[in-house]
Coordinates of C-alpha atoms and ligand atoms in Angstrom, one line a residue:
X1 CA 218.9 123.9 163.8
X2 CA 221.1 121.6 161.5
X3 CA 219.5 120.9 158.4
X4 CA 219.6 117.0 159.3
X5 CA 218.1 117.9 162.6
X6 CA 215.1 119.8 161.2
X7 CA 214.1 117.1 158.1
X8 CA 213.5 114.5 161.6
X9 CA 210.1 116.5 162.1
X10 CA 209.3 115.2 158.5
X11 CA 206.2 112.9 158.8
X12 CA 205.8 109.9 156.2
X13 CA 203.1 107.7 155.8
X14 CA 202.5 104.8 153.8
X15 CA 199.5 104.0 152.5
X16 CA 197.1 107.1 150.5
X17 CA 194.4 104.7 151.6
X18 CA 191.8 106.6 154.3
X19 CA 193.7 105.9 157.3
X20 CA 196.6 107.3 155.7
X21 CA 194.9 110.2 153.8
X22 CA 192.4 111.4 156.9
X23 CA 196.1 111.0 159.2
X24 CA 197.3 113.4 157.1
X25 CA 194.2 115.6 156.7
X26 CA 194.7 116.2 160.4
X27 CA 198.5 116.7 161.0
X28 CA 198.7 119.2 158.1
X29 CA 195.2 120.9 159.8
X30 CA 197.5 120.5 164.1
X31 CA 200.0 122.4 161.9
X32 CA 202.6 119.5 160.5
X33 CA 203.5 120.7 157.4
X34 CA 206.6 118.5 156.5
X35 CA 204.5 115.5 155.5
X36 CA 205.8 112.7 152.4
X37 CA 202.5 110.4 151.8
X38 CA 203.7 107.5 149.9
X39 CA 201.6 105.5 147.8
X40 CA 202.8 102.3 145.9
X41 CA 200.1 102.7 143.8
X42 CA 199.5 105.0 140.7
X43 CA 196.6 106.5 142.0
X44 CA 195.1 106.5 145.4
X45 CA 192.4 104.4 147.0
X46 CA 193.1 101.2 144.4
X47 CA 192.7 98.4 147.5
X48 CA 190.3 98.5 150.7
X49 CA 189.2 102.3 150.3
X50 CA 188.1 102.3 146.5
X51 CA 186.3 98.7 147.0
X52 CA 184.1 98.8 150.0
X53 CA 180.2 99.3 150.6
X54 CA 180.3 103.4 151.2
X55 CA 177.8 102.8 154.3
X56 CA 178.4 105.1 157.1
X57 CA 177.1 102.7 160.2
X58 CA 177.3 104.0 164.0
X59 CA 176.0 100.3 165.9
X60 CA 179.3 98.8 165.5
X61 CA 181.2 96.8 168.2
X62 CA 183.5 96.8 170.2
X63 CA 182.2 100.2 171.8
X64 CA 185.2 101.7 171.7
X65 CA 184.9 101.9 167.8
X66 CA 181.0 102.7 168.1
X67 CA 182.2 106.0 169.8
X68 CA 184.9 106.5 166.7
X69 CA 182.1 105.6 164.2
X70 CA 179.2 108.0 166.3
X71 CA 181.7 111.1 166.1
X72 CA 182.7 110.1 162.7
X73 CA 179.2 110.3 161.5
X74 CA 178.3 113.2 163.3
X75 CA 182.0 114.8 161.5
X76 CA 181.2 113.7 158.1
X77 CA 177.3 115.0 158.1
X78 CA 178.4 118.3 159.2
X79 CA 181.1 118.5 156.3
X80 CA 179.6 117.1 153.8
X81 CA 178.2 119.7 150.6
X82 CA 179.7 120.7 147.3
X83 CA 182.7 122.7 149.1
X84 CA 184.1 119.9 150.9
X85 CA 183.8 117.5 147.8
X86 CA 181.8 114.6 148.7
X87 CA 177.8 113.3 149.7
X88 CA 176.6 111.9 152.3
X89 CA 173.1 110.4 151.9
X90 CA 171.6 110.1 155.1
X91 CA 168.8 107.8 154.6
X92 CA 169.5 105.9 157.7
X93 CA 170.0 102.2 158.5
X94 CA 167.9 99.0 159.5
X95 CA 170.0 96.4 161.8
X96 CA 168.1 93.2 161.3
X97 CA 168.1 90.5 164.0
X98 CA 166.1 88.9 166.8
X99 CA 164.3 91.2 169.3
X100 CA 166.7 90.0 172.6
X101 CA 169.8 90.2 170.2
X102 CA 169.1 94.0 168.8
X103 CA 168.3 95.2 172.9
X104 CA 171.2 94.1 173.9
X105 CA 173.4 95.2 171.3
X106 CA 171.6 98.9 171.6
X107 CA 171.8 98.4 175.9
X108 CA 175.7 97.8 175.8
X109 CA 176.5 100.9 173.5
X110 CA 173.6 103.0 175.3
X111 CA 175.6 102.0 178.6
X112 CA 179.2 102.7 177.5
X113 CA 178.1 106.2 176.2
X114 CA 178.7 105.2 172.4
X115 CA 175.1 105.2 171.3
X116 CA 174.0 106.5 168.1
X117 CA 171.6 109.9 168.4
X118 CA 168.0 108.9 167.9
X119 CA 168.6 104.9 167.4
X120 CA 165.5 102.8 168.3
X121 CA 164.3 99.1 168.2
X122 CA 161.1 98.4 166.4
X123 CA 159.6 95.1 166.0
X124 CA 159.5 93.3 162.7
X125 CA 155.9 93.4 161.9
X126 CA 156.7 97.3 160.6
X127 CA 159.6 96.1 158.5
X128 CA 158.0 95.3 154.9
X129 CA 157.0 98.5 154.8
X130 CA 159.5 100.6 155.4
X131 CA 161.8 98.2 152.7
X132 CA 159.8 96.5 150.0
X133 CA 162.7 94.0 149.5
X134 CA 162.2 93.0 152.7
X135 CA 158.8 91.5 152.2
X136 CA 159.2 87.8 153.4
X137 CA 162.5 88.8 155.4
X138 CA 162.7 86.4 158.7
X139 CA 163.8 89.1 161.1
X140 CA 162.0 89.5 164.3
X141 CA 162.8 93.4 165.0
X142 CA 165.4 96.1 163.4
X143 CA 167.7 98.6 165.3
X144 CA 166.9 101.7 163.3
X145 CA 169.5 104.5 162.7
X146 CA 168.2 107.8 160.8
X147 CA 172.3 109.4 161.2
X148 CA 173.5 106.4 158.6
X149 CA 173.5 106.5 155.1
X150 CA 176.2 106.3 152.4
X151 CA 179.2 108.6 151.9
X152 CA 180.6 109.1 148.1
X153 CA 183.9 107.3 148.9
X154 CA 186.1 108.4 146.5
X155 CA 185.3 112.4 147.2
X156 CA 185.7 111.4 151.0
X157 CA 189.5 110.2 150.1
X158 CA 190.0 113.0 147.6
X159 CA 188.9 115.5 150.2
X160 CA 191.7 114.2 153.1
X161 CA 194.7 114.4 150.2
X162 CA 193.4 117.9 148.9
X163 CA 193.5 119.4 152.4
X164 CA 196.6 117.9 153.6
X165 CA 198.4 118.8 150.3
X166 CA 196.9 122.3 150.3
X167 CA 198.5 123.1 153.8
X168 CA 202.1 121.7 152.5
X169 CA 202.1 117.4 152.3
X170 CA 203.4 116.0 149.5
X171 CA 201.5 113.0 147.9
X172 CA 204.2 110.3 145.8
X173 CA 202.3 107.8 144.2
X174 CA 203.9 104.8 142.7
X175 CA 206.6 105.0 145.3
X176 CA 207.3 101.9 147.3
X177 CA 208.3 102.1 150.9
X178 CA 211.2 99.4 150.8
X179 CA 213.0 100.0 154.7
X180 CA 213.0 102.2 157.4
X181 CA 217.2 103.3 158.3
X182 CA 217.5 103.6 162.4
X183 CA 220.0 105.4 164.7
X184 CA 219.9 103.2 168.0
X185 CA 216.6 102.5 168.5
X186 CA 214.9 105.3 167.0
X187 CA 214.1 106.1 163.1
X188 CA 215.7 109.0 161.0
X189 CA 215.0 108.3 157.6
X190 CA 213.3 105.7 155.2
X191 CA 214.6 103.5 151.7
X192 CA 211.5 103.9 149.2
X193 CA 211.4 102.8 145.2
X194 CA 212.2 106.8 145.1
X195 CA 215.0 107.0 147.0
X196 CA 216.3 108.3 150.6
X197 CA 213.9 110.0 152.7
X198 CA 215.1 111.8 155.5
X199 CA 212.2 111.7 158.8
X200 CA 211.9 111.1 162.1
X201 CA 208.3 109.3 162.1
X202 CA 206.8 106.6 160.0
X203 CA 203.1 106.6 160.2
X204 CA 202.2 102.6 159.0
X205 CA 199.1 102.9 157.2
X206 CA 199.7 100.4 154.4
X207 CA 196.0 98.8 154.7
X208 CA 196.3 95.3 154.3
X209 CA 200.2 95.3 154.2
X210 CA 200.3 96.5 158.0
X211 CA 202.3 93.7 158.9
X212 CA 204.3 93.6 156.7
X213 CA 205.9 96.9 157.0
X214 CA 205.9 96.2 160.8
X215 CA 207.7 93.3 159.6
X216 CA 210.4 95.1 157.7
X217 CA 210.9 98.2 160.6
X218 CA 211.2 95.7 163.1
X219 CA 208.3 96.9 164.9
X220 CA 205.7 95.3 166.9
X221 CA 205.2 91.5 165.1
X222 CA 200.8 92.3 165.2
X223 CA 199.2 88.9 163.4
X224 CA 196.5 90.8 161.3
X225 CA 194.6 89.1 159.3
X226 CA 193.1 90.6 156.0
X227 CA 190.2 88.7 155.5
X228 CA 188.2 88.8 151.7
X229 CA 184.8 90.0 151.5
X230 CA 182.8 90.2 148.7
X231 CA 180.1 92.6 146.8
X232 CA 177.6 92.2 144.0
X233 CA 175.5 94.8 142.1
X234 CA 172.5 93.9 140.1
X235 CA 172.6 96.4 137.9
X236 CA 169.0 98.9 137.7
X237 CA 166.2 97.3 138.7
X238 CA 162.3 97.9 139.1
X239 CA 160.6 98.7 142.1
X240 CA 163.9 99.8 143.9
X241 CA 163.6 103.2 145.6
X242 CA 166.8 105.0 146.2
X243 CA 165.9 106.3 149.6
X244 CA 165.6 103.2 150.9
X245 CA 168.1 102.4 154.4
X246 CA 170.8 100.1 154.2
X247 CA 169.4 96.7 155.3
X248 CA 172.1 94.7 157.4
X249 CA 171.0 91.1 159.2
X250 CA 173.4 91.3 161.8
X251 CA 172.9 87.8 162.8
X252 CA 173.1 85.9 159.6
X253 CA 175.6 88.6 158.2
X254 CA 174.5 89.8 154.7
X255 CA 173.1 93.5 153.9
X256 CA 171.6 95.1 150.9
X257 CA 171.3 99.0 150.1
X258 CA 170.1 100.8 146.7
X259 CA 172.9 101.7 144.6
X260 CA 172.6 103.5 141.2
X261 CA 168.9 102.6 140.8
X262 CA 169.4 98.7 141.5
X263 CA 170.8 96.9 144.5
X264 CA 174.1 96.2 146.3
X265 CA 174.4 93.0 148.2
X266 CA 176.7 91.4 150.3
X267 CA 176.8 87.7 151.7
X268 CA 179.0 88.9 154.6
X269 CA 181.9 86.5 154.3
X270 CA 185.2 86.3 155.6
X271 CA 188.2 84.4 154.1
X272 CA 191.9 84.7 155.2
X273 CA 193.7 85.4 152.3
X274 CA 197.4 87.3 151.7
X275 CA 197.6 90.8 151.2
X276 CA 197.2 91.7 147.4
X277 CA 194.8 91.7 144.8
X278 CA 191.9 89.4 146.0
X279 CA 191.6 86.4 143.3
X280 CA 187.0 86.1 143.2
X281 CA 185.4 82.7 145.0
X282 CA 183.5 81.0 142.4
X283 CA 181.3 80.0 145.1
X284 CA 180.1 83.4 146.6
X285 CA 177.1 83.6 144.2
X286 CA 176.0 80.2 145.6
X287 CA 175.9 81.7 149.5
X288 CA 174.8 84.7 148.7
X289 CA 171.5 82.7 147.7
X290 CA 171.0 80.3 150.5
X291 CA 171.4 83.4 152.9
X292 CA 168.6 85.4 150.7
X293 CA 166.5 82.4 150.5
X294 CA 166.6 81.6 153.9
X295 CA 166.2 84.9 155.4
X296 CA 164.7 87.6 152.7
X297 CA 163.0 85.6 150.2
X298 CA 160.9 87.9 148.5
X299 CA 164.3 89.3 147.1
X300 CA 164.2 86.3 144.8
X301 CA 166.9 85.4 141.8
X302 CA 168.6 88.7 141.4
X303 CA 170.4 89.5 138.2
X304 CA 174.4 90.1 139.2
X305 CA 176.1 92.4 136.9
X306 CA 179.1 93.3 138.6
X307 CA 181.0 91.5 141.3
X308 CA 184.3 92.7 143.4
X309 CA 186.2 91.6 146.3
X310 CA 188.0 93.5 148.9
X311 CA 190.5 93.3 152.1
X312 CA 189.3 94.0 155.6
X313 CA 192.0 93.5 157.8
X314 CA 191.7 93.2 161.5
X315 CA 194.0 93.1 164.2
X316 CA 193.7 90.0 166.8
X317 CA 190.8 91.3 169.0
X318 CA 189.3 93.2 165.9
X319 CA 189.9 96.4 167.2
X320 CA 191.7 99.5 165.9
X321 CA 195.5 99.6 166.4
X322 CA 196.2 103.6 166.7
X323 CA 199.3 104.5 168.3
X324 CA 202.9 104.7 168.9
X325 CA 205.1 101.1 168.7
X326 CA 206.6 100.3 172.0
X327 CA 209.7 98.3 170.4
X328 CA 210.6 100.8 167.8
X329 CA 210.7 104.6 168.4
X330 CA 209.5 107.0 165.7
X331 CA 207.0 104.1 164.6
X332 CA 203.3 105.0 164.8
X333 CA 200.3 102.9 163.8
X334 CA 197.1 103.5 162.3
X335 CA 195.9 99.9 161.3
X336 CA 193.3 97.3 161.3
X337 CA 189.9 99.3 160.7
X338 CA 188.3 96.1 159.2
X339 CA 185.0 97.0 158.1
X340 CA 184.8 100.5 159.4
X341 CA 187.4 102.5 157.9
X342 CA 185.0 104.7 156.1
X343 CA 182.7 105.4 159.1
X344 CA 185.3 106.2 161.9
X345 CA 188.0 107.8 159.2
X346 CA 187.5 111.7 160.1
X347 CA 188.1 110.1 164.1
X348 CA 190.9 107.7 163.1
X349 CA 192.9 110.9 161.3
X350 CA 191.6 113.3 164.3
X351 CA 193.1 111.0 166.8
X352 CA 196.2 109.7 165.2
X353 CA 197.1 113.1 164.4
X354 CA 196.4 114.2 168.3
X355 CA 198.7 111.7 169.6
X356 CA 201.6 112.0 166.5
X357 CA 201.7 116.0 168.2
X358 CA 201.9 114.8 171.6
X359 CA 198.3 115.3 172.8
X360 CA 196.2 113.3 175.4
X361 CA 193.2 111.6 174.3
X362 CA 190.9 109.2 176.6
X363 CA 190.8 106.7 174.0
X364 CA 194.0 106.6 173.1
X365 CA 194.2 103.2 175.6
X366 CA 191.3 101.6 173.7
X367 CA 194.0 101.4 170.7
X368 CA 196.9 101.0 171.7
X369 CA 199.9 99.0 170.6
X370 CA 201.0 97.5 174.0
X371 CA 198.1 95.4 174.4
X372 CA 199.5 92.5 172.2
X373 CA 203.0 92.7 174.4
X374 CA 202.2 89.7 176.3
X375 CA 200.6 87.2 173.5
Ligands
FAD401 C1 184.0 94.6 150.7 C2 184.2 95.7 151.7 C3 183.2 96.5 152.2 C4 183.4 97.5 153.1 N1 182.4 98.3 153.5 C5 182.6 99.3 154.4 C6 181.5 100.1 154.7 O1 180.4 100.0 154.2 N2 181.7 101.1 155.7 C7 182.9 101.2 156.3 O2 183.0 102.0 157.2 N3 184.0 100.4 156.0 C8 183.8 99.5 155.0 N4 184.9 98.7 154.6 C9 186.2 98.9 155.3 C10 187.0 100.0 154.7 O3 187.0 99.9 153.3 C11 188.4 99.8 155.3 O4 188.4 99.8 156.7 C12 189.3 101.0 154.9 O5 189.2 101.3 153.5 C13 190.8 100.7 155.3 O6 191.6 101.8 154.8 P1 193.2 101.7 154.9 O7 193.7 103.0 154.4 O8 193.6 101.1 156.2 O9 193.6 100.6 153.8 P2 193.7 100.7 152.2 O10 192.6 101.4 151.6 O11 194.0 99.3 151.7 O12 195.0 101.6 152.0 C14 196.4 101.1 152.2 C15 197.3 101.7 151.1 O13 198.6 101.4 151.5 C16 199.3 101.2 150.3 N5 200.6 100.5 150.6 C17 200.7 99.3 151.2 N6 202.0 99.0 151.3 C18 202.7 100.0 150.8 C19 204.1 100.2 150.7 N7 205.1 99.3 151.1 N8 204.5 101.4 150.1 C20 203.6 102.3 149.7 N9 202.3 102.1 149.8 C21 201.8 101.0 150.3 C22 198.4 100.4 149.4 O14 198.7 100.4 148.1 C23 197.0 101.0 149.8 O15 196.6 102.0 148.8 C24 184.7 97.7 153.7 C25 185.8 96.9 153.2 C26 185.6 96.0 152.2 C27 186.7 95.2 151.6

């Protein structure tokens, strides 16, 4: 083999993100060991993966994704422990809602086979008690989950990079990818801020910026949007116990969970803004309030001593994209988790990786590029 010939089995990825880092994890695990990870960043995890709630949560849809975020769960629990790096504190989860809305939620996973082990409805009369904060709350029944809980975020990413770099990838951070450089139809190389890079796959895991290197490769033109979402922290607080669940009102969209001995809250919106560093909506505090006045009152007027905002980015029919572009060969995809990138990462790494060697998976069609062809 030509020298040329064999630096076209290098891998790179953009993005050290977790869709890019857990990618990774899993190719260098399969046996690629010619893997560049860039990273524009200094360090890893500075946009969607180092801002996010940490919650691991399996009653997601669509069900396609509730199967990614079941066996991700199930994956993280079993890794989880001072070897592997990170926590995951399983101290379960409380989907709020109305009683007709939380059945059929739990029927359509139960019937496609996605399902969280041991999930069950109970009715709201129960729910003060199991979440003091929740005295008052409007809800007329939960979806309980005992598997969910909350992953340490930052060991989860720094778990995926130390594997993959331990079997061979190298991690550049602060290293732009600028262009991709084509024979025919097919990639052999990419332009970065670091110079030529000889390879014969792109993995696009840029987060928000997706489309945009899409954009650049002449790939697949994908409209994802990354939409803004908020999170506030009180700061510590009385009367909040740390093994409390996660409390999410699926229907009005705002959750709380303990967090460092006072609350995190989120007033579950959704604003389209550009890729980047999310400027702060000076009206967030204000919703956040009429959604805990209207629907858990007994919360009250909670002190807010620390307030972020983050991308989620979704792909048209806010579903994963995972997969090989049909317009551009040597292109692969592994894009638009939205709000479950943390959950579903292990899967989202286990299955990119399975298809980047050339392996069948049955739910490789559930992601796949094709499927915005014809829009
Ligand atoms: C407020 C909020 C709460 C959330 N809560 C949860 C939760 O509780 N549970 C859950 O499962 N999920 C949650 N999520 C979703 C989860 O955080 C995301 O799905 C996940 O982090 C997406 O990871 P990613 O690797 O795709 O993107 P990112 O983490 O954004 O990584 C993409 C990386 O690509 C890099 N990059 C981009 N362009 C280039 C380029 N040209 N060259 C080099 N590098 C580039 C970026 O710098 C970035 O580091 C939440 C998200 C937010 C914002």
């Amino acid at each position: 083999m030509s020298p040329s010939a064999r630096h076209r089995d290098r891998i790179v990825i953009v993005g050290a993100g977790l869709a890019g880092a857990a990618t990774a994890c899993h190719l260098a695990a399969n046996g690629h060991r010619d893997l560049v990870i860039l990273e524009k960043e200094r360090l890893p995890g500075m946009h969607s993966s180092g801002r996010n709630a940490a919650m691991i949560r399996q009653v997601v849809r669509p069900t396609a994704v509730a199967r990614m975020a079941r066996e991700g769960a199930r994956a993280l629990a079993e890794l989880a422990g001072p070897a592997a790096g990170f926590g995951f504190v399983q101290n379960g989860s409380l989907l709020l809602g109305s009683r007709a809305g939380l059945a059929a939620l739990r029927d359509e996973l139960a019937g496609a086979g996605a399902l969280a082990p041991d999930c069950e409805l109970i009715t709201g009369e129960g729910l003060a008690l199991e979440v003091q904060a929740l005295e008052g709350c409007r809800a007329e029944a939960a979806l309980w989950t005992p598997g969910d809980g909350v992953v340490d975020v930052a060991g989860l990413l720094d778990h995926y990079l130390r594997e993959a770099r331990r079997r061979g990838a190298t991690l550049m951070t602060e290293t732009q990818f600028f262009d991709v450089v084509r024979e025919g139809d097919r990639i052999v190389g990419v332009q970065t801020s670091a110079g030529y890079i000889e390879a014969g796959v792109l993995v696009n895991a840029a987060g928000p910026w997706v489309g945009k290197v899409a954009e650049i490769a002449g790939a697949s033109p994908i409209p994802f949007a990354p939409l803004r979402r908020h999170l506030f922290f009180t700061g510590p607080l009385d009367d909040v116990d740390p093994a409390w669940p996660f409390c999410w009102d699926v229907e009005n969209d705002w959750y709380i969970r303990p967090e460092s001995g006072g609350l995190l809250l989120c007033a579950g919106d959704e604003s389209l803004v550009a890729a980047g560093e999310p400027d702060l909506d000076p009206a967030i505090t204000n919703l956040l309030e009429e959604k805990l006045q209207a629907h858990a009152p007994g919360l009250g007027d909670l002190p807010i001593a620390r307030l972020w905002a983050g991308l989620r980015t979704f792909s048209p029919d806010r579903s994963f994209v995972i997969g090989w572009d049909p317009r551009l060969e040597g292109f692969f995809w592994v894009a638009g988790l939205g709000g479950h990138g943390v959950t579903t990462s292990w899967e989202v790494g286990r299955l990119a990786a399975r298809l980047i060697g050339g392996k069948a998976e049955p739910m490789a069609s559930s992601f796949a590029v094709d499927r915005f062809e014809d829009r």
